Amino acid sequence: MVLSRLTHGLSAKTLASRYSLEPYLISKITNMAFEELTSLPNICGAIDGTLVKIHSLPAEIDPSTYHCRHGFPAVNVQLVADHKKIFWDVCVKAPGGFDDTTHLRDSLLYNRLMTGDITWDKVMNVRGQNVRPYIVGDLGYPLLSFLLNPFTWGRTGTPAQNEFDDALLKGRKVVEEAIGLLKGRWKILQDLNVSLNHAPQTIVACCVLHNLCQIAREPEPELWKEPEESGPVPRVLESEKSFHYFGQNVRQALADDLYQRLSR
């Protein structure tokens, strides 16, 4: 019953009729099934955000904070995926009116990386720079030592920078495709018809089920297509300046090293 609801996005009322139960029991059973599911390990990968449309908002909630740039009420979901399109970090804390950087800075992942609570074992030297594992994101995220973004939006940098941007794009496509699979598999995320209080655990539950499908190598459904996005590069906070400076050096070293290897 729970899988049917998440897969097809059926309302509690529809399922109540099908299973001869009261609608409130459908919601209760769905929530009980995933109450232990919270978050996923914070390790490096590709990061992106996605907007999950909310079917309805409580009357006491200010709708303006939840209305996203596409014109509908939503919650913002931050996801980090590995090369197998498995999510290793999920954060559901921001209303749809918040941008990806604001959500990032409010996440546990960001806090742990900024404070050094996460320690990386594998360190490699690239052109004199100590490069630890890092997350890749688009230009909607700030450039930091642990989060590298492209040099430019449209290949307007140096040849080395353009090669780096192309390579980074391949990495970012992993999380974009993972999000497409997530919403393609669990259609409830295309129009979330649960209460706002239960939205986070429903979203995380779908992410965990998505991971199980990827690990089991289940057939992949047609990708849900996300709207194209672009916008200004976020400003760097005072507390981030040392991370930003180191990120600039690491990114340039990686770009120069990649270009040299490709030019041989």
mmCIF file of C-alpha atoms in Angstrom, residues 85-206:
data_model
loop_
_atom_site.group_PDB
_atom_site.id
_atom_site.type_symbol
_atom_site.label_atom_id
_atom_site.label_comp_id
_atom_site.label_asym_id
_atom_site.label_seq_id
_atom_site.Cartn_x
_atom_site.Cartn_y
_atom_site.Cartn_z
ATOM 1 C CA LYS A 85 23.409 7.658 -8.686
ATOM 2 C CA ILE A 86 23.025 6.632 -5.040
ATOM 3 C CA PHE A 87 22.222 9.438 -2.606
ATOM 4 C CA TRP A 88 24.674 9.808 0.260
ATOM 5 C CA ASP A 89 23.225 12.953 1.782
ATOM 6 C CA VAL A 90 19.685 14.330 1.812
ATOM 7 C CA CYS A 91 18.569 17.588 3.419
ATOM 8 C CA VAL A 92 14.972 18.815 3.470
ATOM 9 C CA LYS A 93 14.997 22.036 5.486
ATOM 10 C CA ALA A 94 14.186 24.923 3.140
ATOM 11 C CA PRO A 95 10.914 26.265 1.716
ATOM 12 C CA GLY A 96 10.672 26.503 -2.062
ATOM 13 C CA GLY A 97 11.346 30.236 -2.004
ATOM 14 C CA PHE A 98 14.927 29.645 -0.777
ATOM 15 C CA ASP A 99 17.823 29.249 -3.226
ATOM 16 C CA ASP A 100 20.260 26.335 -3.222
ATOM 17 C CA THR A 101 23.083 28.230 -1.491
ATOM 18 C CA THR A 102 20.851 29.361 1.382
ATOM 19 C CA HIS A 103 19.729 25.758 1.837
ATOM 20 C CA LEU A 104 23.326 24.516 1.705
ATOM 21 C CA ARG A 105 24.455 26.919 4.424
ATOM 22 C CA ASP A 106 21.646 25.717 6.680
ATOM 23 C CA SER A 107 22.502 22.038 6.223
ATOM 24 C CA LEU A 108 24.363 19.687 8.539
ATOM 25 C CA LEU A 109 26.671 18.713 5.672
ATOM 26 C CA TYR A 110 27.892 22.307 5.242
ATOM 27 C CA ASN A 111 28.348 22.775 8.974
ATOM 28 C CA ARG A 112 30.392 19.604 9.322
ATOM 29 C CA LEU A 113 32.602 20.469 6.351
ATOM 30 C CA MET A 114 33.167 24.057 7.537
ATOM 31 C CA THR A 115 34.111 22.972 11.065
ATOM 32 C CA GLY A 116 36.290 20.062 9.955
ATOM 33 C CA ASP A 117 34.000 17.546 11.620
ATOM 34 C CA ILE A 118 34.330 15.421 8.466
ATOM 35 C CA THR A 119 37.928 14.307 7.892
ATOM 36 C CA TRP A 120 39.112 13.062 4.510
ATOM 37 C CA ASP A 121 41.702 10.292 4.421
ATOM 38 C CA LYS A 122 42.647 10.360 0.745
ATOM 39 C CA VAL A 123 44.731 13.424 -0.114
ATOM 40 C CA MET A 124 46.567 13.845 -3.414
ATOM 41 C CA ASN A 125 49.037 16.490 -4.511
ATOM 42 C CA VAL A 126 48.223 18.284 -7.773
ATOM 43 C CA ARG A 127 50.660 20.970 -8.867
ATOM 44 C CA GLY A 128 51.624 21.731 -5.297
ATOM 45 C CA GLN A 129 48.031 21.767 -4.021
ATOM 46 C CA ASN A 130 46.775 19.258 -1.458
ATOM 47 C CA VAL A 131 43.470 18.088 -2.946
ATOM 48 C CA ARG A 132 41.046 16.289 -0.673
ATOM 49 C CA PRO A 133 37.830 14.625 -1.912
ATOM 50 C CA TYR A 134 35.328 17.311 -2.831
ATOM 51 C CA ILE A 135 31.747 17.786 -3.934
ATOM 52 C CA VAL A 136 30.951 19.237 -7.359
ATOM 53 C CA GLY A 137 28.027 21.560 -8.001
ATOM 54 C CA ASP A 138 26.806 24.147 -10.473
ATOM 55 C CA LEU A 139 27.284 27.914 -10.296
ATOM 56 C CA GLY A 140 24.279 28.186 -7.986
ATOM 57 C CA TYR A 141 26.669 27.091 -5.214
ATOM 58 C CA PRO A 142 29.661 29.017 -3.823
ATOM 59 C CA LEU A 143 33.197 27.939 -4.717
ATOM 60 C CA LEU A 144 34.739 26.440 -1.567
ATOM 61 C CA SER A 145 37.606 24.082 -0.825
ATOM 62 C CA PHE A 146 35.159 21.192 -0.411
ATOM 63 C CA LEU A 147 32.704 22.279 -3.134
ATOM 64 C CA LEU A 148 33.986 23.078 -6.608
ATOM 65 C CA ASN A 149 31.842 24.696 -9.287
ATOM 66 C CA PRO A 150 32.544 25.603 -12.951
ATOM 67 C CA PHE A 151 34.624 28.609 -13.960
ATOM 68 C CA THR A 152 31.882 29.942 -16.254
ATOM 69 C CA TRP A 153 28.321 29.234 -17.426
ATOM 70 C CA GLY A 154 29.116 28.799 -21.121
ATOM 71 C CA ARG A 155 32.746 27.852 -21.863
ATOM 72 C CA THR A 156 34.008 31.445 -21.892
ATOM 73 C CA GLY A 157 37.171 30.746 -19.870
ATOM 74 C CA THR A 158 40.661 29.702 -20.917
ATOM 75 C CA PRO A 159 41.135 26.377 -22.746
ATOM 76 C CA ALA A 160 42.189 24.734 -19.468
ATOM 77 C CA GLN A 161 39.196 26.160 -17.623
ATOM 78 C CA ASN A 162 36.808 25.011 -20.357
ATOM 79 C CA GLU A 163 38.196 21.474 -20.195
ATOM 80 C CA PHE A 164 37.705 21.482 -16.437
ATOM 81 C CA ASP A 165 34.137 22.723 -16.819
ATOM 82 C CA ASP A 166 33.374 19.931 -19.304
ATOM 83 C CA ALA A 167 34.771 17.315 -16.918
ATOM 84 C CA LEU A 168 32.865 18.787 -13.980
ATOM 85 C CA LEU A 169 29.652 18.755 -16.013
ATOM 86 C CA LYS A 170 29.979 14.993 -16.472
ATOM 87 C CA GLY A 171 30.214 14.626 -12.711
ATOM 88 C CA ARG A 172 27.235 16.885 -12.071
ATOM 89 C CA LYS A 173 25.086 14.947 -14.538
ATOM 90 C CA VAL A 174 25.162 12.002 -12.109
ATOM 91 C CA VAL A 175 23.115 13.839 -9.479
ATOM 92 C CA GLU A 176 20.853 15.396 -12.117
ATOM 93 C CA GLU A 177 20.066 11.937 -13.485
ATOM 94 C CA ALA A 178 19.641 10.571 -9.955
ATOM 95 C CA ILE A 179 17.021 13.252 -9.252
ATOM 96 C CA GLY A 180 15.331 12.444 -12.556
ATOM 97 C CA LEU A 181 15.172 8.766 -11.570
ATOM 98 C CA LEU A 182 13.931 9.638 -8.077
ATOM 99 C CA LYS A 183 10.959 11.598 -9.375
ATOM 100 C CA GLY A 184 10.384 9.156 -12.218
ATOM 101 C CA ARG A 185 10.166 6.204 -9.826
ATOM 102 C CA TRP A 186 8.196 7.848 -7.040
ATOM 103 C CA LYS A 187 5.555 9.992 -8.687
ATOM 104 C CA ILE A 188 4.294 11.249 -5.351
ATOM 105 C CA LEU A 189 7.289 13.635 -5.489
ATOM 106 C CA GLN A 190 5.848 15.283 -8.598
ATOM 107 C CA ASP A 191 2.926 16.617 -6.515
ATOM 108 C CA LEU A 192 3.370 15.786 -2.847
ATOM 109 C CA ASN A 193 -0.057 15.098 -1.356
ATOM 110 C CA VAL A 194 0.961 14.702 2.290
ATOM 111 C CA SER A 195 0.895 17.263 5.085
ATOM 112 C CA LEU A 196 3.805 19.681 5.280
ATOM 113 C CA ASN A 197 4.907 18.120 8.598
ATOM 114 C CA HIS A 198 5.287 14.730 6.938
ATOM 115 C CA ALA A 199 6.881 16.002 3.720
ATOM 116 C CA PRO A 200 10.531 15.564 4.855
ATOM 117 C CA GLN A 201 10.194 11.938 5.962
ATOM 118 C CA THR A 202 8.217 11.063 2.806
ATOM 119 C CA ILE A 203 10.914 12.602 0.617
ATOM 120 C CA VAL A 204 13.731 10.870 2.524
ATOM 121 C CA ALA A 205 11.813 7.571 2.377
ATOM 122 C CA CYS A 206 11.639 7.864 -1.409
#
